[in-house]
Structure formats: C-alpha cells, structure tokens
C-alpha cells in the first residue's frame, strides 16, 4: 500500500523526535480583497503531537524510529485539516487567556475551564463556539496523555448553565435562492476576477457545495456531458476517509458549464486547483483559494446587489440550492443526491421552511 502521502521526516535520527511548534500558520495578508490561499498540502499545518516518545526507549533503533514516525503521521490524520486548524485557534486563545491571568493551561484545572467558558459567554461568544473551544482543550490534554478536565461535573454544569441562559439556536444565514443568485450575478463585471467569482458562485449554488469542497476541486475532478458536468468530490465533511462521491451539475438556464469554461480559459487553467487567488496585477496563483474566501466573495456581491452582506456566508449557496429545490417540488432523495446529506432530518428542515405557507392551516379563515 502506498503511504507516500503521509508527512514523514526526510531522515531518521537516533534521538527522540523534535515536535513542531504549535503556532506556525501560513501568512496570506498580502492577498487583495481578503483572498486567502489554501494551506499547502505538502506543508501541512502543525498539530499537537502525542507524547509517544515517553513510551519508547531514549535511543531507538533506526527501523523502530521510522515505524514510530509512521504511527505519529497516521495519528495526525485522524482529524480533517480544518478541524486541526480550529483546534489550534482554540488552544492558542486558551493558552493566551491563561497566561494573562496566571493560570496553568496544561494540565488545566476544572475551575480554570469553568471560568474560561464563563468569560467567553460574557464576551458574547456563541454556545457552539464555546463547545468547539472545549473540544480543543480536550484534544490538547488527550494528545499530551493528560486526563481532560473538560469531563468534570463543574465544567459540564457551567456549559449547561450557559446553554440555558443564552440558548442554543444557531444563527441562520440567508439562503441565496435561484431568484437571488440570478439577480446577484448580473452585477459581476466581465474582468478576470469577475469571471472567477461568477463561476465559483454558480458552481457553489448548482452543486450545493460546502465551501471547503468548492475550493478543493481540481480540473481533473470534472467530466463534461451533454447535459452538464459530472463532478467527483474527493473529500467532504461526511466523507472524511476519502471514499469519494460523484454528483451531477445541470447546465440549465444559469449556464454553469459555460461560466466554468470562461473562467478556465481566461485564467489559463489546464490542471490543478480550479479556483485560485489573484494578485492585484491579475496574476493567477498556483495555489487553491482558501475556504474563507468563499464567504468573502458571497458577501461582496451580496452587498453590490443591495442585500445585507452580514446576512450571507459561504453556506448561503448550499442553503439556496436546497431551498430552491424544495420550493420547486424536488423529492427528498433527489436533493440528497446533490447535497450528500447523511441525515434526512437535516434536509427536512429546508423543506419545512420552503413550505411554511403551503396549505397553511389558517389560509381559509385568517
């Protein structure tokens, strides 16, 4: 089996491995319009290392050390890169917070976690974000071989109290339905950047893509047919092990295929990432666009179209397709073919919202 994709140090030493610093992140501040580059897959973001060297002899035979490096590399891949980045962000915030107050961050006391969560709640941090920060702190302790303090009754009680006080209903971003996306693309200029953005918005909508899926697409993932495109999605939120999923993109009146062809020809893109950042001079970079830039692009054109930018995000494209499909009578299972949802209940929410006024109980007497 080929394990060449794993990130193994290039040479073997006879001393315990040196762990990668936690806070090295790629700089993207030089890109215009908040466009960010997807982290280079050849240089993965550093993650917290497990203390595997504590279980091994001080000096390892070369073969055993090489095998240990493989074990660590596999352990790194248990989480998606986006999850690892989220953990790093949460851990960085927690460690800085502890340092400012003189608390020990590792191992942290349950009282420390409880105060940290309470502080976040008073700063307006959402319950879901607090939950993600808890998961990051748990990950930090687990990977260092320390019992996570997040499991204590005090921490659980604190988080439960915050949920009861603040509520847990997520803030829903507005869906870019077919009517809105049609209005939105009318204002996109025929520049190089405009051609890319038009293709990105239309494909993101037509394929109900998550933003991470959209920026991960490469030219090799597409097969053109008479009716549109067949797209192979190599990884997704619901396919972390990379079995792959294929969906169809219908050409239709939005002319999605034409928009992609126009962008590829204008950007001279024949292989590699489909959506890429641009320099101010119009140079197309080789790297993939960062997932966060999808939200930037959606908000930018939502504002140009006269919508409120803060109400929209990258998820508005996915939600817009599903809402439009439900409004136009698409079956639940045909919607799932495109969206690749694992849960029927999640999709039912889109259908319910689309049909709130259909055959309303009070329509004949109110």
mmCIF file of C-alpha atoms in Angstrom, residues 3-172:
data_model
loop_
_atom_site.group_PDB
_atom_site.id
_atom_site.type_symbol
_atom_site.label_atom_id
_atom_site.label_comp_id
_atom_site.label_asym_id
_atom_site.label_seq_id
_atom_site.Cartn_x
_atom_site.Cartn_y
_atom_site.Cartn_z
ATOM 1 C CA UNK A 3 1.808 5.701 2.148
ATOM 2 C CA UNK A 4 3.741 8.346 0.215
ATOM 3 C CA UNK A 5 1.122 10.973 1.093
ATOM 4 C CA UNK A 6 1.999 10.832 4.785
ATOM 5 C CA UNK A 7 4.273 13.568 6.076
ATOM 6 C CA UNK A 8 7.292 11.645 7.414
ATOM 7 C CA UNK A 9 10.534 13.491 8.317
ATOM 8 C CA UNK A 10 13.020 13.082 5.446
ATOM 9 C CA UNK A 11 15.711 11.395 7.512
ATOM 10 C CA UNK A 12 15.896 9.269 10.610
ATOM 11 C CA UNK A 13 17.751 10.399 13.716
ATOM 12 C CA UNK A 14 18.640 8.413 16.821
ATOM 13 C CA UNK A 15 17.165 10.858 19.301
ATOM 14 C CA UNK A 16 13.520 11.419 20.239
ATOM 15 C CA UNK A 17 11.734 13.440 17.546
ATOM 16 C CA UNK A 18 11.584 17.219 17.879
ATOM 17 C CA UNK A 19 7.985 18.353 17.973
ATOM 18 C CA UNK A 20 6.724 21.002 15.563
ATOM 19 C CA UNK A 21 5.809 24.407 17.103
ATOM 20 C CA UNK A 22 2.084 24.845 17.566
ATOM 21 C CA UNK A 23 1.527 28.318 16.221
ATOM 22 C CA UNK A 24 3.141 28.456 12.791
ATOM 23 C CA UNK A 25 0.482 29.403 10.251
ATOM 24 C CA UNK A 26 0.894 30.497 6.636
ATOM 25 C CA UNK A 27 0.804 34.249 6.015
ATOM 26 C CA UNK A 28 -1.775 35.402 3.493
ATOM 27 C CA UNK A 29 -2.022 39.058 4.463
ATOM 28 C CA UNK A 30 -0.540 40.194 1.153
ATOM 29 C CA UNK A 31 -3.505 38.934 -0.874
ATOM 30 C CA UNK A 32 -6.082 41.531 -2.013
ATOM 31 C CA UNK A 33 -9.786 41.525 -1.147
ATOM 32 C CA UNK A 34 -9.155 39.222 1.829
ATOM 33 C CA UNK A 35 -8.382 36.400 -0.594
ATOM 34 C CA UNK A 36 -6.573 33.666 1.203
ATOM 35 C CA UNK A 37 -4.597 30.709 -0.035
ATOM 36 C CA UNK A 38 -5.474 27.182 0.952
ATOM 37 C CA UNK A 39 -2.647 25.769 3.116
ATOM 38 C CA UNK A 40 -0.126 23.868 1.020
ATOM 39 C CA UNK A 41 -0.856 20.126 1.238
ATOM 40 C CA UNK A 42 2.883 19.495 1.018
ATOM 41 C CA UNK A 43 3.412 21.550 4.177
ATOM 42 C CA UNK A 44 0.539 20.632 6.499
ATOM 43 C CA UNK A 45 -0.364 22.886 9.391
ATOM 44 C CA UNK A 46 1.399 21.755 12.568
ATOM 45 C CA UNK A 47 -0.703 19.929 15.117
ATOM 46 C CA UNK A 48 -0.197 18.876 18.696
ATOM 47 C CA UNK A 49 1.983 15.798 18.895
ATOM 48 C CA UNK A 50 1.160 12.893 21.161
ATOM 49 C CA UNK A 51 3.852 12.109 23.719
ATOM 50 C CA UNK A 52 4.718 8.844 22.013
ATOM 51 C CA UNK A 53 8.401 9.250 22.878
ATOM 52 C CA UNK A 54 7.566 8.742 26.563
ATOM 53 C CA UNK A 55 6.581 5.166 25.755
ATOM 54 C CA UNK A 56 9.719 4.380 23.767
ATOM 55 C CA UNK A 57 13.399 3.896 24.648
ATOM 56 C CA UNK A 58 15.543 7.040 24.724
ATOM 57 C CA UNK A 59 17.602 5.800 21.781
ATOM 58 C CA UNK A 60 15.608 3.944 19.167
ATOM 59 C CA UNK A 61 16.896 1.525 16.566
ATOM 60 C CA UNK A 62 16.598 3.150 13.148
ATOM 61 C CA UNK A 63 13.843 0.781 11.989
ATOM 62 C CA UNK A 64 11.735 1.237 15.140
ATOM 63 C CA UNK A 65 12.097 5.009 14.969
ATOM 64 C CA UNK A 66 10.938 5.038 11.356
ATOM 65 C CA UNK A 67 7.896 2.964 12.317
ATOM 66 C CA UNK A 68 7.173 5.353 15.195
ATOM 67 C CA UNK A 69 7.234 8.259 12.760
ATOM 68 C CA UNK A 70 4.652 6.466 10.607
ATOM 69 C CA UNK A 71 2.471 5.934 13.678
ATOM 70 C CA UNK A 72 2.600 9.649 14.500
ATOM 71 C CA UNK A 73 1.834 10.581 10.912
ATOM 72 C CA UNK A 74 -1.242 8.345 10.893
ATOM 73 C CA UNK A 75 -2.374 9.808 14.230
ATOM 74 C CA UNK A 76 -2.246 13.298 12.711
ATOM 75 C CA UNK A 77 -4.708 12.273 10.028
ATOM 76 C CA UNK A 78 -7.482 11.324 12.465
ATOM 77 C CA UNK A 79 -8.961 14.816 12.025
ATOM 78 C CA UNK A 80 -9.550 16.906 8.926
ATOM 79 C CA UNK A 81 -7.175 19.836 8.386
ATOM 80 C CA UNK A 82 -9.996 22.287 9.033
ATOM 81 C CA UNK A 83 -10.630 20.625 12.403
ATOM 82 C CA UNK A 84 -6.949 20.809 13.296
ATOM 83 C CA UNK A 85 -6.878 24.498 12.403
ATOM 84 C CA UNK A 86 -9.947 25.102 14.575
ATOM 85 C CA UNK A 87 -8.301 23.233 17.467
ATOM 86 C CA UNK A 88 -5.120 25.276 17.106
ATOM 87 C CA UNK A 89 -7.068 28.524 17.150
ATOM 88 C CA UNK A 90 -8.983 27.469 20.277
ATOM 89 C CA UNK A 91 -5.850 26.271 22.043
ATOM 90 C CA UNK A 92 -3.958 29.452 21.205
ATOM 91 C CA UNK A 93 -6.782 31.553 22.648
ATOM 92 C CA UNK A 94 -6.993 29.422 25.809
ATOM 93 C CA UNK A 95 -3.247 29.475 26.432
ATOM 94 C CA UNK A 96 -3.059 33.251 25.961
ATOM 95 C CA UNK A 97 -6.041 33.719 28.267
ATOM 96 C CA UNK A 98 -4.428 31.541 30.953
ATOM 97 C CA UNK A 99 -1.093 33.339 30.640
ATOM 98 C CA UNK A 100 -2.744 36.747 31.086
ATOM 99 C CA UNK A 101 -4.393 35.554 34.319
ATOM 100 C CA UNK A 102 -1.633 33.411 35.746
ATOM 101 C CA UNK A 103 -3.492 30.104 35.256
ATOM 102 C CA UNK A 104 -1.891 26.840 34.185
ATOM 103 C CA UNK A 105 -3.184 25.766 30.767
ATOM 104 C CA UNK A 106 -1.695 22.236 30.815
ATOM 105 C CA UNK A 107 -2.825 20.483 32.842
ATOM 106 C CA UNK A 108 -5.712 22.859 33.420
ATOM 107 C CA UNK A 109 -7.946 22.663 36.466
ATOM 108 C CA UNK A 110 -11.720 22.257 36.033
ATOM 109 C CA UNK A 111 -12.142 25.623 37.793
ATOM 110 C CA UNK A 112 -9.963 27.229 35.119
ATOM 111 C CA UNK A 113 -12.093 25.797 32.302
ATOM 112 C CA UNK A 114 -15.265 26.891 34.063
ATOM 113 C CA UNK A 115 -14.031 30.489 34.403
ATOM 114 C CA UNK A 116 -12.797 30.461 30.784
ATOM 115 C CA UNK A 117 -16.223 29.405 29.499
ATOM 116 C CA UNK A 118 -17.983 31.977 31.657
ATOM 117 C CA UNK A 119 -15.658 34.688 30.392
ATOM 118 C CA UNK A 120 -16.434 33.719 26.793
ATOM 119 C CA UNK A 121 -20.175 33.801 27.433
ATOM 120 C CA UNK A 122 -19.945 37.316 28.889
ATOM 121 C CA UNK A 123 -17.973 38.411 25.803
ATOM 122 C CA UNK A 124 -20.833 37.397 23.506
ATOM 123 C CA UNK A 125 -19.267 34.156 22.262
ATOM 124 C CA UNK A 126 -21.894 31.743 20.930
ATOM 125 C CA UNK A 127 -22.616 28.442 22.643
ATOM 126 C CA UNK A 128 -21.452 26.498 19.592
ATOM 127 C CA UNK A 129 -18.108 28.320 19.600
ATOM 128 C CA UNK A 130 -17.668 27.621 23.311
ATOM 129 C CA UNK A 131 -18.298 23.948 22.555
ATOM 130 C CA UNK A 132 -15.584 23.975 19.901
ATOM 131 C CA UNK A 133 -13.149 25.597 22.330
ATOM 132 C CA UNK A 134 -13.941 22.892 24.875
ATOM 133 C CA UNK A 135 -13.193 20.251 22.258
ATOM 134 C CA UNK A 136 -9.853 21.938 21.515
ATOM 135 C CA UNK A 137 -8.882 21.942 25.198
ATOM 136 C CA UNK A 138 -9.860 18.283 25.481
ATOM 137 C CA UNK A 139 -7.761 17.487 22.412
ATOM 138 C CA UNK A 140 -4.767 19.337 23.880
ATOM 139 C CA UNK A 141 -4.866 17.270 27.064
ATOM 140 C CA UNK A 142 -5.633 13.936 25.392
ATOM 141 C CA UNK A 143 -2.747 14.230 22.937
ATOM 142 C CA UNK A 144 -0.399 15.032 25.800
ATOM 143 C CA UNK A 145 -1.532 11.996 27.765
ATOM 144 C CA UNK A 146 -3.323 14.045 30.444
ATOM 145 C CA UNK A 147 -6.853 13.385 31.710
ATOM 146 C CA UNK A 148 -9.048 16.095 30.115
ATOM 147 C CA UNK A 149 -10.560 18.422 32.754
ATOM 148 C CA UNK A 150 -13.442 19.083 30.357
ATOM 149 C CA UNK A 151 -15.141 15.916 31.636
ATOM 150 C CA UNK A 152 -15.545 17.220 35.186
ATOM 151 C CA UNK A 153 -19.011 17.852 36.598
ATOM 152 C CA UNK A 154 -18.137 21.501 37.254
ATOM 153 C CA UNK A 155 -17.308 22.147 33.586
ATOM 154 C CA UNK A 156 -20.399 20.280 32.389
ATOM 155 C CA UNK A 157 -22.613 22.223 34.779
ATOM 156 C CA UNK A 158 -21.111 25.539 33.660
ATOM 157 C CA UNK A 159 -21.682 24.815 29.980
ATOM 158 C CA UNK A 160 -25.218 23.589 30.658
ATOM 159 C CA UNK A 161 -25.983 26.783 32.556
ATOM 160 C CA UNK A 162 -24.640 28.889 29.687
ATOM 161 C CA UNK A 163 -26.825 26.977 27.228
ATOM 162 C CA UNK A 164 -29.923 27.535 29.350
ATOM 163 C CA UNK A 165 -29.130 31.217 29.730
ATOM 164 C CA UNK A 166 -28.126 32.046 26.170
ATOM 165 C CA UNK A 167 -30.000 29.424 24.170
ATOM 166 C CA UNK A 168 -28.509 27.135 21.548
ATOM 167 C CA UNK A 169 -30.415 28.053 18.391
ATOM 168 C CA UNK A 170 -27.842 28.733 15.641
ATOM 169 C CA UNK A 171 -27.935 31.967 13.671
ATOM 170 C CA UNK A 172 -29.203 31.031 10.215
#
